[in-house]
Amino acid sequence: MLHGSGIGGEVPRLRWLIDIPPSAPPTGATVAHRTGWAARVH
């Protein structure tokens, strides 16, 4: 998942994927959406 772009740039993304805001329940759709978004970013 890390492509040598620096920890400083990756940690916020990983935390965004892990930390689910109260307005977004941890549903399968939410996880799939975030996973797809991260895949497009990388």
Tab-separated table of N, CA and C in Angstrom:
chain	number	residue	atom	x	y	z
A	1	MET	N	0.840	-1.194	0.000
A	1	MET	CA	0.000	0.000	0.000
A	1	MET	C	0.881	1.252	0.000
A	2	LEU	N	2.029	1.165	0.684
A	2	LEU	CA	2.943	2.306	0.689
A	2	LEU	C	3.848	2.214	-0.539
A	3	HIS	N	3.994	3.333	-1.228
A	3	HIS	CA	4.787	3.332	-2.455
A	3	HIS	C	5.990	4.254	-2.322
A	4	GLY	N	6.499	4.405	-1.100
A	4	GLY	CA	7.682	5.216	-0.887
A	4	GLY	C	7.432	6.704	-1.072
A	5	SER	N	6.203	7.123	-0.925
A	5	SER	CA	5.887	8.539	-1.106
A	5	SER	C	6.033	9.309	0.206
A	6	GLY	N	6.430	8.616	1.263
A	6	GLY	CA	6.626	9.309	2.546
A	6	GLY	C	5.517	8.985	3.521
A	7	ILE	N	5.882	8.733	4.775
A	7	ILE	CA	4.897	8.392	5.799
A	7	ILE	C	3.953	9.567	6.029
A	8	GLY	N	4.489	10.784	5.973
A	8	GLY	CA	3.668	11.959	6.241
A	8	GLY	C	2.474	12.060	5.302
A	9	GLY	N	2.629	11.543	4.081
A	9	GLY	CA	1.537	11.637	3.119
A	9	GLY	C	0.588	10.452	3.212
A	10	GLU	N	1.050	9.340	3.794
A	10	GLU	CA	0.236	8.129	3.822
A	10	GLU	C	-0.595	8.001	5.085
A	11	VAL	N	-0.042	8.428	6.219
A	11	VAL	CA	-0.741	8.251	7.491
A	11	VAL	C	-2.119	8.919	7.495
A	12	PRO	N	-2.249	10.166	7.040
A	12	PRO	CA	-3.579	10.795	7.032
A	12	PRO	C	-4.581	10.003	6.200
A	13	ARG	N	-4.146	9.451	5.072
A	13	ARG	CA	-5.052	8.660	4.240
A	13	ARG	C	-5.491	7.407	4.974
A	14	LEU	N	-4.524	6.730	5.593
A	14	LEU	CA	-4.850	5.499	6.310
A	14	LEU	C	-5.797	5.802	7.464
A	15	ARG	N	-5.553	6.899	8.166
A	15	ARG	CA	-6.418	7.259	9.284
A	15	ARG	C	-7.809	7.611	8.776
A	16	TRP	N	-7.876	8.239	7.594
A	16	TRP	CA	-9.186	8.584	7.022
A	16	TRP	C	-9.954	7.322	6.690
A	17	LEU	N	-9.221	6.297	6.255
A	17	LEU	CA	-9.878	5.035	5.930
A	17	LEU	C	-10.349	4.325	7.191
A	18	ILE	N	-9.549	4.443	8.256
A	18	ILE	CA	-9.857	3.715	9.490
A	18	ILE	C	-10.882	4.466	10.338
A	19	ASP	N	-10.681	5.774	10.480
A	19	ASP	CA	-11.569	6.569	11.337
A	19	ASP	C	-12.884	6.851	10.628
A	20	ILE	N	-13.963	6.263	11.118
A	20	ILE	CA	-15.277	6.462	10.503
A	20	ILE	C	-16.026	7.547	11.275
A	21	PRO	N	-16.372	8.641	10.613
A	21	PRO	CA	-17.090	9.716	11.292
A	21	PRO	C	-18.469	9.257	11.753
A	22	PRO	N	-19.021	9.891	12.793
A	22	PRO	CA	-20.322	9.500	13.332
A	22	PRO	C	-21.426	9.537	12.284
A	23	SER	N	-21.276	10.400	11.280
A	23	SER	CA	-22.325	10.541	10.267
A	23	SER	C	-22.310	9.388	9.270
A	24	ALA	N	-21.240	8.598	9.300
A	24	ALA	CA	-21.136	7.482	8.351
A	24	ALA	C	-21.039	6.161	9.112
A	25	PRO	N	-22.144	5.422	9.205
A	25	PRO	CA	-22.122	4.129	9.891
A	25	PRO	C	-21.200	3.151	9.173
A	26	PRO	N	-20.526	2.274	9.907
A	26	PRO	CA	-19.577	1.327	9.315
A	26	PRO	C	-20.279	0.217	8.532
A	27	THR	N	-20.889	0.597	7.422
A	27	THR	CA	-21.589	-0.390	6.609
A	27	THR	C	-20.654	-0.945	5.548
A	28	GLY	N	-21.017	-2.062	4.969
A	28	GLY	CA	-20.203	-2.661	3.915
A	28	GLY	C	-20.036	-1.698	2.750
A	29	ALA	N	-21.076	-0.948	2.434
A	29	ALA	CA	-21.023	-0.011	1.316
A	29	ALA	C	-20.007	1.096	1.599
A	30	THR	N	-19.994	1.573	2.846
A	30	THR	CA	-19.057	2.638	3.202
A	30	THR	C	-17.629	2.141	3.077
A	31	VAL	N	-17.370	0.951	3.595
A	31	VAL	CA	-16.018	0.388	3.536
A	31	VAL	C	-15.606	0.175	2.081
A	32	ALA	N	-16.512	-0.359	1.272
A	32	ALA	CA	-16.202	-0.616	-0.130
A	32	ALA	C	-15.922	0.694	-0.860
A	33	HIS	N	-16.716	1.708	-0.558
A	33	HIS	CA	-16.528	3.009	-1.209
A	33	HIS	C	-15.165	3.592	-0.857
A	34	ARG	N	-14.809	3.551	0.424
A	34	ARG	CA	-13.533	4.118	0.852
A	34	ARG	C	-12.372	3.315	0.294
A	35	THR	N	-12.533	1.999	0.245
A	35	THR	CA	-11.465	1.161	-0.289
A	35	THR	C	-11.251	1.483	-1.763
A	36	GLY	N	-12.340	1.644	-2.507
A	36	GLY	CA	-12.233	1.982	-3.924
A	36	GLY	C	-11.609	3.345	-4.115
A	37	TRP	N	-11.950	4.291	-3.243
A	37	TRP	CA	-11.391	5.640	-3.340
A	37	TRP	C	-9.888	5.597	-3.109
A	38	ALA	N	-9.470	4.830	-2.113
A	38	ALA	CA	-8.043	4.720	-1.809
A	38	ALA	C	-7.306	4.061	-2.970
A	39	ALA	N	-7.939	3.071	-3.585
A	39	ALA	CA	-7.308	2.370	-4.707
A	39	ALA	C	-7.109	3.328	-5.882
A	40	ARG	N	-8.074	4.210	-6.112
A	40	ARG	CA	-7.938	5.174	-7.210
A	40	ARG	C	-6.854	6.198	-6.908
A	41	VAL	N	-6.761	6.602	-5.632
A	41	VAL	CA	-5.743	7.585	-5.248
A	41	VAL	C	-4.356	6.997	-5.433
A	42	HIS	N	-4.185	5.743	-5.022
A	42	HIS	CA	-2.887	5.087	-5.148
A	42	HIS	C	-2.682	4.648	-6.590
